[in-house]
Tab-separated table of C-alpha atoms and ligand atoms in Angstrom:
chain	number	residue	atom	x	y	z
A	504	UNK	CA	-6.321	23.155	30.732
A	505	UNK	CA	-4.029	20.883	28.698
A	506	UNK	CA	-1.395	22.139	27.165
A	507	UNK	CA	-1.251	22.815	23.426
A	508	UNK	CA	-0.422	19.594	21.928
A	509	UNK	CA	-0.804	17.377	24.736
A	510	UNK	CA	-1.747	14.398	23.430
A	511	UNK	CA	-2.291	11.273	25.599
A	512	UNK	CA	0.555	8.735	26.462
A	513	UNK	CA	-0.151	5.443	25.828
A	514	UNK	CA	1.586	2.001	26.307
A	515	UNK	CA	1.018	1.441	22.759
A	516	UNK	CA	2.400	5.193	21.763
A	517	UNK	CA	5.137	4.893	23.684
A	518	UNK	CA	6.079	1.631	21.714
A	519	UNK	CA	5.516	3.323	18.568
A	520	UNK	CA	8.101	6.257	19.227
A	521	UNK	CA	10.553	4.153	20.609
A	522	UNK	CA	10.422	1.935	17.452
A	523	UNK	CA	10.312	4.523	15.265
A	524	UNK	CA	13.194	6.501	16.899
A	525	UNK	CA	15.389	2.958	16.631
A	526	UNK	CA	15.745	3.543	13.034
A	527	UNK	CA	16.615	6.020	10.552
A	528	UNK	CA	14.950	3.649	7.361
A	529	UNK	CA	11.701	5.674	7.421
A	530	UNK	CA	8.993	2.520	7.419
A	531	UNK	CA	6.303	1.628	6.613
A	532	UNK	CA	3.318	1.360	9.032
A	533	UNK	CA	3.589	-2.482	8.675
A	534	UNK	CA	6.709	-2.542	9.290
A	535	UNK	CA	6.229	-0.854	12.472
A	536	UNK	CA	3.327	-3.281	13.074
A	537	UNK	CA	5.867	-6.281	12.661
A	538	UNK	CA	8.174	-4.583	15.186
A	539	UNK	CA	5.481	-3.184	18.039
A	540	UNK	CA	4.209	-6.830	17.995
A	541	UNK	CA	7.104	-8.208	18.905
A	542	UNK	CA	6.674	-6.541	22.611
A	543	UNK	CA	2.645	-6.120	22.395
A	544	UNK	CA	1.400	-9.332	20.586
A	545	UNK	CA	-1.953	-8.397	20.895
A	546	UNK	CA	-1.666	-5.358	19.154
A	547	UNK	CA	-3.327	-4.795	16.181
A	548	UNK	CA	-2.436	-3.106	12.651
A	549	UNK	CA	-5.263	-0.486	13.341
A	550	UNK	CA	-4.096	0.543	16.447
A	551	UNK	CA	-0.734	0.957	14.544
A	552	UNK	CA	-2.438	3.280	11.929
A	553	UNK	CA	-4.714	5.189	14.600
A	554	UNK	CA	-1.358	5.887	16.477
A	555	UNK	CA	0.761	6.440	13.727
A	556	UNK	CA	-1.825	9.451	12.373
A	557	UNK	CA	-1.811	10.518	16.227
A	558	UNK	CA	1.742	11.403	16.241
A	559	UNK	CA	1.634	12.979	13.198
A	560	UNK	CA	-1.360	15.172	13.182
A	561	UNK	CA	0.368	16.245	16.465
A	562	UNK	CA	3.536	16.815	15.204
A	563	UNK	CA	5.366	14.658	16.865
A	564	UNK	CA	6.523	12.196	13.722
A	565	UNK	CA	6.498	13.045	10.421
A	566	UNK	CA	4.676	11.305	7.825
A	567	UNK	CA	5.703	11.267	4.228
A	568	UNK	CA	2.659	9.800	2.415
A	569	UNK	CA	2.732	8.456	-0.964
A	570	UNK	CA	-1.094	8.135	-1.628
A	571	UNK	CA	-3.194	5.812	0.131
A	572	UNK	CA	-1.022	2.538	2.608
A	573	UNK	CA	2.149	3.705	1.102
A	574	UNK	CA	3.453	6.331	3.989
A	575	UNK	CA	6.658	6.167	5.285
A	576	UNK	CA	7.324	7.464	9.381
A	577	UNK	CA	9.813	9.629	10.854
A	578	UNK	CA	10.346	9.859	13.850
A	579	UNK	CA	12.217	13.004	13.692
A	580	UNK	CA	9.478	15.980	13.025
A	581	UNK	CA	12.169	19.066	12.318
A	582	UNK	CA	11.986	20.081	8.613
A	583	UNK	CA	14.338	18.460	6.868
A	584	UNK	CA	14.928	16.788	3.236
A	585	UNK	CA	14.838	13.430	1.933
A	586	UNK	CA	17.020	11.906	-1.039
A	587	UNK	CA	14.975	8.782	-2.417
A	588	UNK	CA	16.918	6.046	-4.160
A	589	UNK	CA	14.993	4.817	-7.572
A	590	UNK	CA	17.598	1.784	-7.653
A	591	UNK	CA	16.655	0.549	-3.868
A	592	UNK	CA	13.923	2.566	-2.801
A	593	UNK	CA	15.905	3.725	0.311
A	594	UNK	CA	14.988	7.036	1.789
A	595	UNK	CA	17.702	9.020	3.573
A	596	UNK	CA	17.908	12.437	5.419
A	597	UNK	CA	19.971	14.440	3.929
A	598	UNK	CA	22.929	16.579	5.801
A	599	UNK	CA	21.895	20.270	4.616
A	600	UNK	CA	19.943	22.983	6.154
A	601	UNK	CA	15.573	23.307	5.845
A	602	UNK	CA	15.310	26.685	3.536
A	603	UNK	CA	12.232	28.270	5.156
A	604	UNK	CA	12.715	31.183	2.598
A	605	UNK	CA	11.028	28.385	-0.042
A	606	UNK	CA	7.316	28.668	1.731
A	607	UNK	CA	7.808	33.202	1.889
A	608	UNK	CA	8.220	33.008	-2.290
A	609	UNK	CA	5.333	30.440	-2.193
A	610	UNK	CA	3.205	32.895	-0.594
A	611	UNK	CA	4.370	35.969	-2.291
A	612	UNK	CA	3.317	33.591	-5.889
A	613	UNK	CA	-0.187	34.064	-4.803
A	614	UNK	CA	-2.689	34.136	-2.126
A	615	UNK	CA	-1.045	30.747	-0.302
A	616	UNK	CA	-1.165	30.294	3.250
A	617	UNK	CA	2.026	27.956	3.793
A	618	UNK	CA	2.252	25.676	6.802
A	619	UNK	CA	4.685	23.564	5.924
A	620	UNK	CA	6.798	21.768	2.794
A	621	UNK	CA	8.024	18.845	2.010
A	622	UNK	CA	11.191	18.422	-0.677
A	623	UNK	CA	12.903	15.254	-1.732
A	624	UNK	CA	15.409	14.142	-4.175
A	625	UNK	CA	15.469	11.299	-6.242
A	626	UNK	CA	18.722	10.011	-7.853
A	627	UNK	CA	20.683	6.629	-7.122
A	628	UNK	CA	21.795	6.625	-3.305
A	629	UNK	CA	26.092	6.200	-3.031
A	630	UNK	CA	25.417	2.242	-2.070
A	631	UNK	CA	23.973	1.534	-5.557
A	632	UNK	CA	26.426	3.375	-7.328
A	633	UNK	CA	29.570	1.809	-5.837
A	634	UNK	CA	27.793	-1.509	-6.313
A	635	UNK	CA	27.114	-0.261	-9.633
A	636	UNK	CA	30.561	0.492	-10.555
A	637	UNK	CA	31.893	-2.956	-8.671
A	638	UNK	CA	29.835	-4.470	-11.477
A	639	UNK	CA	31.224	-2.913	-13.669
A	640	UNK	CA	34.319	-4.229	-12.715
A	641	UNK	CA	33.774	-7.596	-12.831
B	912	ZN	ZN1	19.999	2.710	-3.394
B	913	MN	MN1	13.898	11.833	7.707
């Protein structure tokens, strides 16, 4: 029997985690497209996509969608939180603990059956603001 979560390991797959786990910027699927193709020419953007919702639905990326093509990857899966920047659009983990506690009072609101949560915080990321404040300068 296969394991639980066994998923098969493709050539394409493969080339999908290892871009994915070369950068911490959370892309796009296209962007990931751009990147996989320059090892896999042939490759195509629904191949990408198929893959992409694969690893996810498996567990083994995270996908932070944002309505229909707009999803951003990760290629680490471990709950953790996201601080969006509404100056550059960056998104970056963020150094604190998951608080699992969050899905128990969920549950105890009503009759919800968590599985898992998402949180992210949306401010101006410390890049913007120092170049913010160098223009204020000059
Ligand atoms: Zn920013
Ligand atoms: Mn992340």
């Amino acid at each position: 029997m296969k394991p639980k979560g066994f998923i098969r390991r493709t050539r394409q797959r493969e080339a999908i985690l290892e871009v994915l786990r070369s950068t911490k910027s959370h892309p796009t699927a296209d962007w990931v497209y751009q990147e996989v193709r320059k090892e896999m020419p042939h490759v195509s953007l629904g191949t990408i996509y198929r893959n992409l919702r694969t690893l996810s639905e498996n567990g083994e990326i995270l996908e932070l969608s944002y309505g229909s093509n707009h999803s951003r990857f990760d290629a680490n899966s471990e709950c953790h939180y996201h601080f969006i920047c509404e100056s550059c659009g960056s998104i970056e983990d963020l150094e604190m603990d998951c608080l699992p506690e969050l899905e128990k009072k969920v549950e105890k609101i009503g009759d919800y059956e968590v599985f898992t949560h998402r949180l992210e915080f949306h401010g101006i990321c410390p890049d913007c603001s120092r170049e913010e404040s160098q223009s204020h300068l000059n």
